[in-house]
Amino acid sequence: MARGKLRIYLGAAPGVGKTYAMLSEAHRRVERGTDVVVAFVEHHGRPRTEVMLHGLEQIRRRELEYRDAAFTEMDVDAVLERDPAVAVVDELAHSNVPGSRNGKRWQDIEELLEAGIDVISTVNIQHLESLGDVVESITGVRQRETVPDEVVRRADQIELVDMSPQAIRRRMAHGNIYQPDKVDAALSNYFRPGNLTALRELALLWVADRVDEYLQEYRAEHSIRSTWQARERIVVGLTGGPEGRTLIRRAARMAAKGSGSEVLAVYIARSDGLTSASPKELAVQRTLVEDLGGTFHHVIGDDIPSALLEFARGVNATQIVLGSSRRKAWQYIFGPGVGATVARESGPDLDVHIVTHEEVAKGRGLPVARGARLGRARIIAGWLVGVAGPVLLSLLLTGMANGPGLANDVLLFLFLTVVAALLGGQLPALASAAVGSLLLNFYFTPPTHTLTVDDPRNIVAIVIFFAVAVSVASVVDLAARRTHQAARLRAESEILSFLAGSVLRGETTLDALLERVRETFGMETVALLERAGDVEPWTCAGRAGGDHGKPLLRPEDADVDMPVGDHMALALTGRVLPAEDRRVLAAFAAQAAVVLDRQRLVGEAERARELAEGNRIRTALLAAVSHDLRTPLASIKASVTSLRSDDVAWSEEDEAELLAGIEAGADRLDHLVGNLLDMSRLQTGTVTPLIREIDLDEVVPMALGGVPEGSVSLDIPEELPIVAVDPGLLERSVANLVENAVKYSPDGTQVLVSASALGDRVELRIADRGPGVPDSAKGRIFEPFQRYGDAPRGAGVGLGLAVARGFAEAMGGTLAAEDTPGGGMTMVLTLRAAAGRPPARPDLPAQATT
């Protein structure tokens, strides 16, 4: 049994009219013939609400005694026994009297929904559990009756019942909410203008979040990539540098100018090596953006501008904030930079803000090459200080009339050795120690200008100097090694963590994984080779890079090969990798084998699904041939046999009737066979649309030839944009949709075919007043050989809608089903507007339709 649907009227404050709106909806459904009962409604002595209960069937309440007092609650068993289509239940957050079936009324409603009964209910914003503290701080009143937010969020429909604070206070003053003796106290306490305004804002923001969730789901389902500027979303691009804090604060100030704006900070890690930004700085920036009410996101992307734009469009952002480049002027020879590229490729739907900061043009550290602990400039500086520094210091000290003394001379030379070690590492420091020892001996140790030392204390001083210099150089070099190892291990762990997570989630294809291997290790070509046996030739299962070089045929031809099992290997060309890189490479190779196996399993599952689908279609086709096609054939056969019979003298009227039956059966056969052939073309992928620009009013009227005259009302404005479609496929799709709508429409009602322009799209809507289709079945009605319920007038094999959707998608459009307001179903055919003619403005429709 399908679960019932829940519709909630959410009130911004007591007295806004949510119960009245709920009962109005109940009356509308009763007028449409729906079985509606009032399970529980409390009118609180309000005459207008009490009047709305007249004409509605009310289920008796259950009477309970608690602390010597009588109470009434909803009788869940009575409602279940009555089994209506819709039950009206007021006050969703109500707490039941002890001894009731459930502790909360929303739990009673859950039972009704599980029984397949639709429920219409009400709740005020102050009763949502997550807002209890906020409401108490605003009104000073703690709400004892609450409902979990998730219960309300799961509702199929949420309708906000809103009213200005002034209007609520007027209703209160007129006695429409509380009794006259309570009006003054209410107006001066809970119903103060400030309280009502704050509650109204809470309700609007809460519903806006719910609408935003629905919008994201709708955009994902319809693959809409362009930005819909429904609210301001500001994306901040972070590099991990210190300027990120300035950008986050600037974006927060921009968001504060518009109510409901969001800030989303994103750091995009490049997959071009075992390096990354400072995790400490990113942690600080994450904390800052979260303190300012935003969110932090970590994204992996090979192309920084493309990844940033992809993320921004994915979250429906309206603005991007980037910092001015930290690169020096000469570094622009490598490209225009991220900011300029994003601004150029953002398009008209995204605003890009470039923010200046203190780090502009100060340079940014390039990724350190693997195996190098210090940059080339530092090493050169270390050698200059270590070798030339002692010489210059000797010239300076010998030129002085009275030198500082041997002890101070040793300290000065030791200082140069330490500087050389800090700049260039161990070798420049050792060279500085050796040169300094010789110069100290030659120039400053008696006898001078010789390498002879007379005083043993001076020998000890020189030896100690050399030992200290060597020790300092070793310590500095060891620290550099440990720093490099720590950074490398951290980078390796980040890459391996990302790799494992992406593969387990199924987010990485084999080609993408091999491309990441190539960029991570800076190779020219990466290939995954495999063979069936020890003597079988190698075959390439996947490849990245090396488009202009000769292909890898064997692991032995590569500069680096990493075996994966007995019959698979990862081969790389470009350079020989150091041993420390092979650990990460082995992890990549193992994951590549896993990805390959998973892709093959997915392919086999897809082929099995296609075989099962083909088998189902063949079975359904046999059933169609055996029943739906034989029925018109039997009618034709009977009519022809009757006409050829010599036993009966047929009148002209009888002959005309028999011939009309033959013609109708032939038309029905032609229609069924046509749909079968169209479905066969779609299944085999042989539909090749010939797209050209055409007006809808040239195609749609031609598609109405198969329906009775007067059964369709056409509303196609002349100002609509030209559409880019295949006229034949479009006519066939519209014909199937219109015939289906006419078939299910009640006698005497017309099917409305209308069109409108929405941006760069044109929507054609075919609305009927039939029984409609529940949401759970809307996806299945487009499957081949599917008919919902009892098909009236016995027509069709269930291919019309499947063919219509297939042709629509072949032309680059979409076809979806929606509920017709007031009952029925509306098919929405969305087509691409041609580029040569500007679309009509959506806020100024060319023609009003009803």
Coordinates of N, CA and C in Angstrom, one line a residue, residues 625-798:
V625 N 1.0 -8.4 -29.4 CA 0.7 -9.0 -30.7 C -0.5 -10.0 -30.5
S626 N -0.4 -10.7 -29.3 CA -1.4 -11.7 -29.1 C -2.8 -11.1 -28.7
H627 N -2.8 -9.9 -28.2 CA -4.0 -9.4 -27.7 C -4.4 -8.1 -28.5
D628 N -3.6 -7.0 -28.2 CA -3.9 -5.7 -28.7 C -3.9 -5.7 -30.3
L629 N -3.0 -6.4 -30.9 CA -3.0 -6.4 -32.4 C -4.1 -7.3 -33.0
R630 N -4.4 -8.4 -32.3 CA -5.4 -9.4 -32.8 C -6.8 -8.8 -32.7
T631 N -7.0 -7.9 -31.7 CA -8.4 -7.4 -31.5 C -8.8 -6.6 -32.8
P632 N -8.1 -5.6 -33.3 CA -8.5 -5.0 -34.5 C -8.5 -5.9 -35.7
L633 N -7.6 -6.8 -35.7 CA -7.5 -7.8 -36.9 C -8.8 -8.7 -36.9
A634 N -9.3 -9.1 -35.7 CA -10.5 -9.9 -35.6 C -11.7 -9.0 -36.1
S635 N -11.7 -7.8 -35.7 CA -12.8 -6.9 -36.1 C -12.8 -6.7 -37.6
I636 N -11.6 -6.5 -38.2 CA -11.5 -6.4 -39.7 C -11.9 -7.7 -40.4
K637 N -11.4 -8.8 -39.8 CA -11.7 -10.1 -40.4 C -13.3 -10.4 -40.4
A638 N -13.9 -10.1 -39.2 CA -15.3 -10.3 -39.1 C -16.1 -9.4 -40.1
S639 N -15.7 -8.1 -40.3 CA -16.4 -7.2 -41.2 C -16.2 -7.7 -42.6
V640 N -15.0 -8.1 -43.0 CA -14.8 -8.5 -44.4 C -15.5 -9.8 -44.7
T641 N -15.5 -10.7 -43.7 CA -16.3 -12.0 -43.9 C -17.8 -11.7 -44.1
S642 N -18.3 -10.8 -43.3 CA -19.7 -10.4 -43.4 C -20.0 -9.9 -44.8
L643 N -19.1 -9.0 -45.3 CA -19.4 -8.4 -46.6 C -19.3 -9.4 -47.7
R644 N -18.5 -10.4 -47.6 CA -18.3 -11.4 -48.7 C -19.4 -12.5 -48.6
S645 N -20.1 -12.5 -47.5 CA -21.1 -13.6 -47.3 C -22.3 -13.4 -48.3
D646 N -22.7 -14.5 -48.9 CA -23.8 -14.5 -49.8 C -25.2 -14.8 -49.2
D647 N -25.1 -15.1 -47.9 CA -26.3 -15.5 -47.2 C -27.1 -14.3 -46.7
V648 N -26.5 -13.2 -46.6 CA -27.2 -12.0 -46.1 C -27.1 -10.9 -47.1
A649 N -28.3 -10.3 -47.3 CA -28.3 -9.1 -48.3 C -28.2 -7.9 -47.4
W650 N -27.0 -7.2 -47.5 CA -26.7 -6.1 -46.7 C -27.3 -4.8 -47.3
S651 N -27.8 -4.0 -46.5 CA -28.3 -2.7 -47.0 C -27.1 -1.8 -47.1
E652 N -27.3 -0.6 -47.8 CA -26.2 0.3 -48.0 C -25.7 0.9 -46.6
E653 N -26.7 1.1 -45.7 CA -26.3 1.6 -44.4 C -25.4 0.5 -43.6
D654 N -25.8 -0.8 -43.8 CA -25.0 -1.8 -43.1 C -23.6 -1.9 -43.7
E655 N -23.6 -1.9 -45.0 CA -22.3 -2.0 -45.7 C -21.4 -0.8 -45.3
A656 N -22.0 0.4 -45.2 CA -21.2 1.6 -44.8 C -20.7 1.4 -43.4
E657 N -21.5 0.8 -42.5 CA -21.1 0.7 -41.1 C -20.0 -0.4 -41.0
L658 N -20.1 -1.5 -41.8 CA -19.0 -2.5 -41.8 C -17.7 -1.9 -42.4
L659 N -17.8 -1.1 -43.5 CA -16.6 -0.5 -44.0 C -16.0 0.5 -43.1
A660 N -16.8 1.2 -42.3 CA -16.3 2.1 -41.3 C -15.6 1.4 -40.2
G661 N -16.1 0.2 -39.8 CA -15.4 -0.6 -38.8 C -14.1 -1.1 -39.3
I662 N -14.0 -1.5 -40.6 CA -12.8 -1.9 -41.2 C -11.8 -0.8 -41.2
E663 N -12.2 0.4 -41.6 CA -11.3 1.6 -41.6 C -10.8 1.9 -40.2
A664 N -11.7 1.9 -39.2 CA -11.3 2.2 -37.9 C -10.3 1.1 -37.3
G665 N -10.5 -0.2 -37.6 CA -9.6 -1.2 -37.2 C -8.3 -1.0 -37.9
A666 N -8.3 -0.7 -39.2 CA -7.0 -0.4 -39.9 C -6.3 0.7 -39.3
D667 N -7.0 1.8 -39.0 CA -6.3 3.0 -38.4 C -5.7 2.6 -37.1
R668 N -6.4 1.8 -36.3 CA -5.9 1.4 -35.0 C -4.7 0.6 -35.2
L669 N -4.7 -0.3 -36.1 CA -3.5 -1.2 -36.4 C -2.4 -0.3 -36.9
D670 N -2.6 0.6 -37.7 CA -1.6 1.5 -38.2 C -0.9 2.3 -37.0
H671 N -1.8 2.8 -36.1 CA -1.3 3.5 -35.0 C -0.4 2.6 -34.1
L672 N -0.9 1.4 -33.8 CA -0.2 0.5 -32.9 C 1.2 0.1 -33.6
V673 N 1.1 -0.3 -34.9 CA 2.4 -0.7 -35.5 C 3.3 0.5 -35.6
G674 N 2.8 1.7 -35.8 CA 3.7 2.8 -35.9 C 4.4 3.0 -34.6
N675 N 3.7 2.9 -33.5 CA 4.3 3.1 -32.1 C 5.4 1.9 -31.9
L676 N 5.0 0.7 -32.3 CA 6.0 -0.4 -32.2 C 7.3 -0.1 -33.0
L677 N 7.1 0.4 -34.2 CA 8.3 0.7 -35.0 C 9.1 1.8 -34.4
D678 N 8.4 2.8 -33.9 CA 9.1 3.9 -33.3 C 9.9 3.5 -32.0
M679 N 9.2 2.6 -31.2 CA 9.9 2.1 -30.0 C 11.1 1.3 -30.4
S680 N 11.0 0.5 -31.5 CA 12.1 -0.3 -32.0 C 13.3 0.6 -32.4
R681 N 13.0 1.7 -33.1 CA 14.0 2.6 -33.5 C 14.7 3.3 -32.3
L682 N 13.9 3.6 -31.2 CA 14.5 4.2 -30.0 C 15.4 3.2 -29.3
Q683 N 14.9 1.9 -29.2 CA 15.7 0.9 -28.5 C 17.0 0.6 -29.2
T684 N 17.0 0.6 -30.6 CA 18.3 0.3 -31.3 C 19.1 1.6 -31.6
G685 N 18.7 2.7 -31.1 CA 19.4 4.0 -31.3 C 19.6 4.4 -32.7
T686 N 18.6 4.2 -33.6 CA 18.7 4.6 -35.0 C 17.9 5.8 -35.2
V687 N 17.4 6.5 -34.2 CA 16.7 7.8 -34.4 C 17.7 8.9 -34.6
T688 N 17.7 9.5 -35.8 CA 18.6 10.6 -36.1 C 17.8 11.8 -36.4
P689 N 17.6 12.7 -35.4 CA 16.8 13.9 -35.7 C 17.5 14.9 -36.7
L690 N 16.6 15.5 -37.5 CA 17.1 16.5 -38.4 C 16.6 17.8 -37.9
I691 N 17.5 18.5 -37.1 CA 17.1 19.7 -36.4 C 17.0 20.9 -37.4
R692 N 15.9 21.6 -37.3 CA 15.8 22.9 -38.0 C 14.9 23.8 -37.2
E693 N 15.0 25.1 -37.6 CA 14.2 26.1 -36.8 C 12.8 26.2 -37.4
I694 N 11.8 26.2 -36.5 CA 10.4 26.2 -37.0 C 9.5 26.8 -35.9
D695 N 8.4 27.3 -36.3 CA 7.4 27.8 -35.3 C 6.6 26.7 -34.8
L696 N 6.2 26.8 -33.5 CA 5.3 25.7 -32.9 C 4.0 25.7 -33.6
D697 N 3.4 26.8 -34.0 CA 2.1 26.8 -34.6 C 2.1 26.2 -36.0
E698 N 3.2 25.9 -36.5 CA 3.3 25.2 -37.8 C 3.2 23.7 -37.6
V699 N 3.6 23.2 -36.4 CA 3.7 21.7 -36.2 C 2.5 21.2 -35.3
V700 N 2.2 22.0 -34.2 CA 1.2 21.5 -33.3 C -0.2 21.2 -33.9
P701 N -0.7 22.2 -34.7 CA -2.0 21.9 -35.3 C -2.1 20.6 -36.1
M702 N -0.9 20.3 -36.8 CA -0.9 19.1 -37.6 C -0.9 17.8 -36.8
A703 N -0.6 17.9 -35.5 CA -0.6 16.7 -34.6 C -1.9 16.4 -34.1
L704 N -2.9 17.2 -34.4 CA -4.3 17.0 -33.8 C -5.2 16.3 -34.7
G705 N -4.7 15.7 -35.8 CA -5.6 15.1 -36.8 C -6.2 13.8 -36.3
G706 N -5.5 13.2 -35.3 CA -6.0 11.9 -34.8 C -7.0 11.9 -33.7
V707 N -7.5 13.1 -33.3 CA -8.4 13.3 -32.1 C -9.7 13.9 -32.6
P708 N -10.8 13.6 -32.0 CA -12.1 14.2 -32.4 C -12.0 15.7 -32.4
E709 N -12.8 16.3 -33.4 CA -12.8 17.7 -33.5 C -13.5 18.3 -32.3
G710 N -13.0 19.4 -31.7 CA -13.5 20.1 -30.6 C -13.1 19.5 -29.3
S711 N -12.2 18.5 -29.3 CA -11.8 17.9 -28.0 C -10.5 18.6 -27.5
V712 N -9.9 19.5 -28.3 CA -8.7 20.1 -27.9 C -8.8 21.6 -28.0
S713 N -8.4 22.4 -27.0 CA -8.3 23.8 -27.0 C -6.9 24.3 -27.2
L714 N -6.6 25.0 -28.2 CA -5.2 25.4 -28.6 C -4.9 26.8 -28.2
D715 N -3.7 27.0 -27.5 CA -3.3 28.4 -27.1 C -1.8 28.5 -27.4
I716 N -1.5 28.8 -28.6 CA -0.1 29.0 -29.0 C 0.2 30.5 -29.4
P717 N 0.8 31.3 -28.5 CA 1.0 32.7 -28.8 C 1.9 32.9 -30.0
E718 N 1.6 33.9 -30.9 CA 2.4 34.1 -32.0 C 3.8 34.7 -31.7
E719 N 3.9 35.3 -30.5 CA 5.2 35.9 -30.1 C 6.2 34.9 -29.6
L720 N 5.9 33.6 -29.6 CA 6.8 32.6 -29.1 C 8.1 32.6 -29.9
P721 N 9.2 32.3 -29.3 CA 10.4 32.1 -30.1 C 10.3 30.9 -31.0
I722 N 11.2 30.9 -32.0 CA 11.3 29.7 -32.9 C 12.0 28.6 -32.1
V723 N 11.6 27.4 -32.3 CA 12.3 26.3 -31.6 C 13.2 25.5 -32.6
A724 N 14.2 24.9 -32.1 CA 15.1 24.1 -32.9 C 14.8 22.6 -32.7
V725 N 14.0 22.0 -33.6 CA 13.5 20.6 -33.4 C 13.5 19.9 -34.7
D726 N 13.2 18.6 -34.7 CA 12.9 17.8 -35.9 C 11.4 17.9 -36.0
P727 N 10.8 18.5 -37.0 CA 9.4 18.7 -37.1 C 8.6 17.4 -37.1
G728 N 9.2 16.3 -37.8 CA 8.5 15.1 -37.8 C 8.4 14.4 -36.4
L729 N 9.6 14.4 -35.7 CA 9.6 13.8 -34.4 C 8.7 14.6 -33.4
L730 N 8.7 15.9 -33.5 CA 7.9 16.8 -32.6 C 6.4 16.5 -32.9
E731 N 6.0 16.4 -34.2 CA 4.6 16.1 -34.5 C 4.2 14.8 -33.9
R732 N 5.1 13.8 -34.0 CA 4.7 12.5 -33.5 C 4.6 12.5 -32.0
S733 N 5.5 13.2 -31.3 CA 5.5 13.3 -29.9 C 4.2 14.0 -29.4
V734 N 3.9 15.1 -30.0 CA 2.7 15.9 -29.6 C 1.4 15.1 -29.9
A735 N 1.4 14.4 -31.0 CA 0.2 13.6 -31.4 C 0.0 12.5 -30.3
N736 N 1.0 11.8 -29.9 CA 0.9 10.8 -28.8 C 0.4 11.4 -27.5
L737 N 1.0 12.6 -27.2 CA 0.6 13.2 -25.9 C -0.9 13.6 -25.9
V738 N -1.3 14.3 -27.0 CA -2.7 14.7 -27.1 C -3.6 13.6 -27.2
E739 N -3.3 12.5 -27.9 CA -4.2 11.4 -28.0 C -4.3 10.7 -26.6
N740 N -3.2 10.7 -25.8 CA -3.3 10.1 -24.5 C -4.2 11.0 -23.6
A741 N -4.0 12.3 -23.7 CA -4.8 13.2 -22.8 C -6.3 13.1 -23.2
V742 N -6.6 13.1 -24.5 CA -8.0 13.0 -24.9 C -8.6 11.7 -24.4
K743 N -7.8 10.6 -24.4 CA -8.3 9.3 -24.1 C -8.7 9.2 -22.6
Y744 N -8.0 10.0 -21.7 CA -8.2 9.9 -20.3 C -9.1 11.1 -19.8
S745 N -9.5 12.0 -20.7 CA -10.3 13.1 -20.2 C -11.8 12.7 -20.2
P746 N -12.5 13.3 -19.2 CA -13.9 13.0 -19.1 C -14.7 13.5 -20.3
D747 N -15.8 12.9 -20.7 CA -16.6 13.4 -21.8 C -17.1 14.8 -21.5
G748 N -17.0 15.6 -22.6 CA -17.4 17.0 -22.5 C -16.4 18.0 -22.0
T749 N -15.2 17.5 -21.7 CA -14.1 18.4 -21.3 C -13.0 18.5 -22.4
Q750 N -12.4 19.6 -22.6 CA -11.4 19.8 -23.6 C -10.0 19.6 -23.0
V751 N -9.1 19.2 -23.8 CA -7.7 19.1 -23.4 C -7.1 20.5 -23.9
L752 N -6.3 21.1 -22.9 CA -5.7 22.4 -23.2 C -4.3 22.2 -23.6
V753 N -3.9 22.7 -24.8 CA -2.6 22.7 -25.3 C -2.1 24.1 -25.4
S754 N -1.1 24.5 -24.5 CA -0.7 25.8 -24.4 C 0.9 25.8 -24.5
A755 N 1.4 27.0 -24.8 CA 2.9 27.1 -24.9 C 3.3 28.5 -24.3
S756 N 4.5 28.5 -23.8 CA 5.1 29.7 -23.2 C 6.6 29.7 -23.2
A757 N 7.2 30.8 -23.2 CA 8.7 30.9 -23.2 C 9.2 31.2 -21.9
L758 N 10.3 30.4 -21.5 CA 11.0 30.6 -20.2 C 12.5 30.7 -20.5
G759 N 13.0 31.9 -20.6 CA 14.4 32.1 -20.9 C 14.8 31.5 -22.3
D760 N 15.7 30.6 -22.3 CA 16.1 30.0 -23.6 C 15.4 28.7 -23.9
R761 N 14.2 28.5 -23.3 CA 13.4 27.3 -23.5 C 12.0 27.7 -23.8
V762 N 11.3 26.7 -24.5 CA 9.9 26.9 -24.8 C 9.2 25.7 -24.2
E763 N 8.1 25.9 -23.4 CA 7.4 24.8 -22.8 C 6.0 24.6 -23.5
L764 N 5.8 23.4 -23.9 CA 4.5 23.1 -24.5 C 3.8 22.2 -23.4
R765 N 2.6 22.6 -23.0 CA 1.9 21.9 -21.9 C 0.6 21.4 -22.4
I766 N 0.4 20.1 -22.2 CA -0.9 19.4 -22.6 C -1.6 19.0 -21.3
A767 N -2.7 19.7 -21.0 CA -3.3 19.5 -19.7 C -4.7 18.8 -19.9
D768 N -5.0 17.8 -19.1 CA -6.3 17.1 -19.2 C -6.9 17.2 -17.8
R769 N -8.2 16.8 -17.7 CA -9.0 16.8 -16.5 C -9.3 15.4 -16.1
G770 N -8.5 14.5 -16.4 CA -8.7 13.1 -16.1 C -8.5 12.8 -14.6
P771 N -8.3 11.5 -14.3 CA -8.1 11.1 -12.9 C -6.8 11.4 -12.4
G772 N -5.8 11.7 -13.3 CA -4.4 12.0 -12.8 C -3.7 10.8 -12.5
V773 N -2.4 11.0 -12.1 CA -1.5 9.9 -11.8 C -0.8 10.3 -10.5
P774 N -0.7 9.4 -9.5 CA 0.0 9.8 -8.3 C 1.5 10.0 -8.5
D775 N 2.2 10.7 -7.7 CA 3.6 11.0 -7.9 C 4.5 9.7 -8.0
S776 N 4.1 8.7 -7.2 CA 4.9 7.5 -7.2 C 4.8 6.8 -8.6
A777 N 3.8 7.1 -9.4 CA 3.7 6.4 -10.7 C 4.1 7.3 -11.9
K778 N 4.4 8.5 -11.6 CA 4.7 9.4 -12.7 C 6.0 9.0 -13.5
G779 N 6.9 8.4 -12.9 CA 8.1 7.9 -13.6 C 7.8 6.6 -14.4
R780 N 6.9 5.8 -13.9 CA 6.7 4.5 -14.6 C 5.8 4.7 -15.9
I781 N 5.0 5.7 -16.0 CA 4.1 5.8 -17.1 C 4.9 6.1 -18.4
F782 N 6.2 6.5 -18.3 CA 7.0 6.7 -19.5 C 7.8 5.5 -20.0
E783 N 7.6 4.4 -19.2 CA 8.3 3.1 -19.6 C 7.5 2.4 -20.7
P784 N 8.1 1.6 -21.6 CA 7.4 0.9 -22.6 C 6.4 -0.1 -22.0
F785 N 5.3 -0.2 -22.7 CA 4.2 -1.2 -22.3 C 3.7 -1.0 -20.9
Q786 N 3.6 0.3 -20.5 CA 3.0 0.6 -19.2 C 1.8 1.4 -19.4
R787 N 0.7 1.0 -18.7 CA -0.5 1.8 -18.6 C -1.0 1.8 -17.2
Y788 N -1.2 3.0 -16.7 CA -1.6 3.2 -15.3 C -3.1 3.0 -15.2
G789 N -3.5 2.1 -14.3 CA -4.9 1.8 -14.0 C -5.5 1.1 -15.2
D790 N -6.8 1.3 -15.3 CA -7.6 0.7 -16.4 C -7.6 1.7 -17.6
A791 N -7.0 1.3 -18.7 CA -7.0 2.2 -19.8 C -8.4 2.3 -20.4
P792 N -9.0 3.5 -20.4 CA -10.3 3.7 -20.9 C -10.4 3.4 -22.4
R793 N -11.5 3.0 -22.9 CA -11.8 2.8 -24.3 C -10.8 1.8 -24.9
G794 N -10.1 1.0 -24.1 CA -9.3 -0.1 -24.5 C -8.3 0.1 -25.6
A795 N -7.7 1.3 -25.6 CA -6.7 1.6 -26.7 C -5.3 1.5 -26.3
G796 N -4.4 1.1 -27.2 CA -3.0 1.2 -27.0 C -2.4 0.1 -26.3
V797 N -1.0 -0.1 -26.5 CA -0.2 -1.1 -25.8 C 0.7 -0.4 -24.8
G798 N 0.5 0.8 -24.5 CA 1.4 1.5 -23.5 C 2.7 2.0 -24.1

